[in-house]
């Protein structure tokens, strides 16, 4: 069956099913579950809550499964670094895997984690991979350097990664060369134009790049070609050598390679042109070789055609001789999209010459009779631009325009009049014989630009038009309603008419126009021009003639010509990029802002919700190996540092006895992920446990005398604790959350199934709805081996928890709790748990009955449900509720139903829940308890519904 089955519609409860499948010991079933997760992620479904279970699958020899897990990690590493950071230990170990594919996957994923404080721990693996024996690993590591530079430039420079990249330009593998070059180019962009030249291109480097050009992939070729285009050489011989090696790239199937090669050759042409004799023969030979590849680009799909045409537009402006004989290639096809047709028209105009103008005009005339209005308008204007650009072809262009005017199509006539005005301005006193034809079509003018063009023609040639005053008078009838463009042109044309033919009718017209323009208009430009004309005419009519009727300079077609400096910049630097498509430099549309880098103290901001509620989960450790692998794992843990403090940026509150230590920590600040922990020194061994209170390196985070103590329960009871992390051959965790001494306490039992003692135990929780966090992250283990758990040993640990407001996640409430456990030997372990209601309810949560009644009326409407369980009697229910700090305020019999009604209350400070009111109705011994909950927050009800069954059944 194909993999399409994994993309079937998801259903409610699927997340829970996937969790179960991911924990399966059956490898095919587990792989199938990971594929389903990847499919859900691909279609946009949030599967981040499965992170611990998916990472659980990393410890496998199945390469396909590991690839799938890394694919999942890379996706969430970019958007949710707080999740990906949990697996860094595994990345570091995989970077030393015997399989080069695994090593490359590990270093690639590490590069995606944009967390500032974790980067220093990734430097050693990256340095190893840059010198790896396998070229696949080296080329992957090269790209990772650029990503690391974006996060921490100083670190990259200090560790010498830039020098290593430059050395890789001489690598024997062409793909390594291409990736190293790509990384250097990216870093150069990040450093900005003010930074030093990182590439430092020399003749030796140039030869290496040219040698690698023929053997690397198409995108590697693009990077190399871009660097060659940026190479600044003034020696024509070097330019010829580069061009000879690049010319074969013009035959490449990839259009990006072709355009990049064209950019290099154009650059070489500029250098050769500075040599002896101007290099005309060489440039002509190169131009002939460049034309066919550019023409071939137009055989692609429309989108590629458009990009190619925008680049060709620049090339033709810079060196029109390259495609001077290929104008037919740019003739529009009937099925070309409009955007392609418009761009082809632009290039046709640029390539039009006295030799091919007849072909071009015939083609443009056909286009002017198409049905697409925009295309027709552009075609008519193209005819006019050809007339302005080619003096010898002007008469032929005008004849075509007159033929189009005879079609009497409104928008064709108007566009023709607009371009004829430009022709008159370009060639004054040559083609005025056609004015009569234009005047016959005044009735079809309804667009402002066409009207203003016709008015300009009437005013400019008023002495040659017998009825010029009548024509202008017709336009003046609607003077107040016209646009500003038409009004300004009417004002000037009327003044011209008066100066050229000062008749009585002209005098009346000028008086009316000046009066209207000065007294009845709100347009300041029109009013100011009218005042100037009025004063000129009233003081010195001859001076007015000299000003208004002065000889005007002829125009040129520069409507679509770029500024020479911008054109040079686009052709030499940005050909084959988005800038060449926009015809604008990158800084005008690209923001140079760097991607956000997550600070370590900001991690953990994400709340973990499940579709079907949070349930205890399992995750295997980062290393299940026995004693032989334990030392290597410990070294890796030391290198990476502690990953447990996922969100706590401030020192944990400590008892008064530890005040001097707390003050010291506050002064030092958060030096690393463990808030001041120096992992550079030696690890505390089990033999040093007795001195831990005085010389504990974790003292910055916890009590000098660790808070956790032994549980003090029998081994039989200890073994009955729920399994939170089942890990055969590694470290397993059992435990539950209870309430003791006015605070939540984690009762844990840690079993060591490895072949070596396990020490250096630390614990941390992720951000959660209640802000629960360990008072001390250091676990004091009560065992015969001191601070270590011996092989096969079971060690009880009591972990008091406090409520840290900084670790409270936003609503809605979620009872899920993510926990990380660190050891020196087996790395970091992760598991999920559920916070029970009985661990949160406080001993001082009672209230008076009258206050209860008032609060019940004042609070928002209750939320109700029916719990499928049986309560033996009301007295048993009251005893069990009281044991869980749910204080019973009243008990009554519900008339005619046989039900008992119990009213209780509790207070939960953690997470800002507040006072909670409950009503329980049930028939003793019968199945079903009706529960109604009132609280200030509506999401509290689900917390009660989830936790109440354990309380009523006596299992809390």
mmCIF file with all atom_site columns, C-alpha atoms in Angstrom, residues 266 269 280 282-292 294-295 312-327 330 347 350-353 355-356:
data_model
loop_
_atom_site.group_PDB
_atom_site.id
_atom_site.type_symbol
_atom_site.label_atom_id
_atom_site.label_alt_id
_atom_site.label_comp_id
_atom_site.label_asym_id
_atom_site.label_entity_id
_atom_site.label_seq_id
_atom_site.pdbx_PDB_ins_code
_atom_site.Cartn_x
_atom_site.Cartn_y
_atom_site.Cartn_z
_atom_site.occupancy
_atom_site.B_iso_or_equiv
_atom_site.pdbx_formal_charge
_atom_site.auth_seq_id
_atom_site.auth_comp_id
_atom_site.auth_asym_id
_atom_site.auth_atom_id
_atom_site.pdbx_PDB_model_num
ATOM 1  C CA . UNK A 1 266 ? 28.553 39.906 -19.314 1.00 0.00 ? 266 UNK A CA 1
ATOM 2  C CA . UNK A 1 269 ? 32.716 41.358 -21.583 1.00 0.00 ? 269 UNK A CA 1
ATOM 3  C CA . UNK A 1 280 ? 35.286 43.482 -30.317 1.00 0.00 ? 280 UNK A CA 1
ATOM 4  C CA . UNK A 1 282 ? 35.809 38.279 -28.665 1.00 0.00 ? 282 UNK A CA 1
ATOM 5  C CA . UNK A 1 283 ? 32.646 40.054 -27.514 1.00 0.00 ? 283 UNK A CA 1
ATOM 6  C CA . UNK A 1 284 ? 30.941 39.335 -30.846 1.00 0.00 ? 284 UNK A CA 1
ATOM 7  C CA . UNK A 1 285 ? 31.820 35.631 -30.602 1.00 0.00 ? 285 UNK A CA 1
ATOM 8  C CA . UNK A 1 286 ? 30.525 35.417 -27.021 1.00 0.00 ? 286 UNK A CA 1
ATOM 9  C CA . UNK A 1 287 ? 27.316 37.240 -28.012 1.00 0.00 ? 287 UNK A CA 1
ATOM 10 C CA . UNK A 1 288 ? 26.592 34.652 -30.706 1.00 0.00 ? 288 UNK A CA 1
ATOM 11 C CA . UNK A 1 289 ? 27.010 31.863 -28.152 1.00 0.00 ? 289 UNK A CA 1
ATOM 12 C CA . UNK A 1 290 ? 24.765 33.593 -25.602 1.00 0.00 ? 290 UNK A CA 1
ATOM 13 C CA . UNK A 1 291 ? 21.752 34.126 -27.874 1.00 0.00 ? 291 UNK A CA 1
ATOM 14 C CA . UNK A 1 292 ? 20.566 30.480 -28.347 1.00 0.00 ? 292 UNK A CA 1
ATOM 15 C CA . UNK A 1 294 ? 18.477 32.793 -23.860 1.00 0.00 ? 294 UNK A CA 1
ATOM 16 C CA . UNK A 1 295 ? 16.038 31.924 -26.634 1.00 0.00 ? 295 UNK A CA 1
ATOM 17 C CA . UNK A 1 312 ? 16.469 39.407 -20.878 1.00 0.00 ? 312 UNK A CA 1
ATOM 18 C CA . UNK A 1 313 ? 14.953 42.896 -20.666 1.00 0.00 ? 313 UNK A CA 1
ATOM 19 C CA . UNK A 1 314 ? 17.950 43.989 -18.606 1.00 0.00 ? 314 UNK A CA 1
ATOM 20 C CA . UNK A 1 315 ? 20.419 42.201 -20.886 1.00 0.00 ? 315 UNK A CA 1
ATOM 21 C CA . UNK A 1 316 ? 18.935 43.849 -23.995 1.00 0.00 ? 316 UNK A CA 1
ATOM 22 C CA . UNK A 1 317 ? 19.192 47.279 -22.377 1.00 0.00 ? 317 UNK A CA 1
ATOM 23 C CA . UNK A 1 318 ? 22.830 46.614 -21.492 1.00 0.00 ? 318 UNK A CA 1
ATOM 24 C CA . UNK A 1 319 ? 23.909 44.822 -24.696 1.00 0.00 ? 319 UNK A CA 1
ATOM 25 C CA . UNK A 1 320 ? 21.185 44.832 -27.376 1.00 0.00 ? 320 UNK A CA 1
ATOM 26 C CA . UNK A 1 321 ? 23.507 43.249 -29.959 1.00 0.00 ? 321 UNK A CA 1
ATOM 27 C CA . UNK A 1 322 ? 23.208 39.856 -28.247 1.00 0.00 ? 322 UNK A CA 1
ATOM 28 C CA . UNK A 1 323 ? 19.599 39.350 -29.397 1.00 0.00 ? 323 UNK A CA 1
ATOM 29 C CA . UNK A 1 324 ? 19.453 41.882 -32.229 1.00 0.00 ? 324 UNK A CA 1
ATOM 30 C CA . UNK A 1 325 ? 18.569 39.181 -34.788 1.00 0.00 ? 325 UNK A CA 1
ATOM 31 C CA . UNK A 1 326 ? 16.122 37.269 -32.583 1.00 0.00 ? 326 UNK A CA 1
ATOM 32 C CA . UNK A 1 327 ? 13.122 39.630 -32.476 1.00 0.00 ? 327 UNK A CA 1
ATOM 33 C CA . UNK A 1 330 ? 9.555  37.443 -28.821 1.00 0.00 ? 330 UNK A CA 1
ATOM 34 C CA . UNK A 1 347 ? 11.610 43.484 -25.534 1.00 0.00 ? 347 UNK A CA 1
ATOM 35 C CA . UNK A 1 350 ? 13.922 47.458 -27.583 1.00 0.00 ? 350 UNK A CA 1
ATOM 36 C CA . UNK A 1 351 ? 14.952 45.135 -30.421 1.00 0.00 ? 351 UNK A CA 1
ATOM 37 C CA . UNK A 1 352 ? 13.040 47.031 -33.133 1.00 0.00 ? 352 UNK A CA 1
ATOM 38 C CA . UNK A 1 353 ? 15.370 48.459 -35.790 1.00 0.00 ? 353 UNK A CA 1
ATOM 39 C CA . UNK A 1 355 ? 15.819 46.275 -40.578 1.00 0.00 ? 355 UNK A CA 1
ATOM 40 C CA . UNK A 1 356 ? 12.961 44.544 -38.778 1.00 0.00 ? 356 UNK A CA 1
#
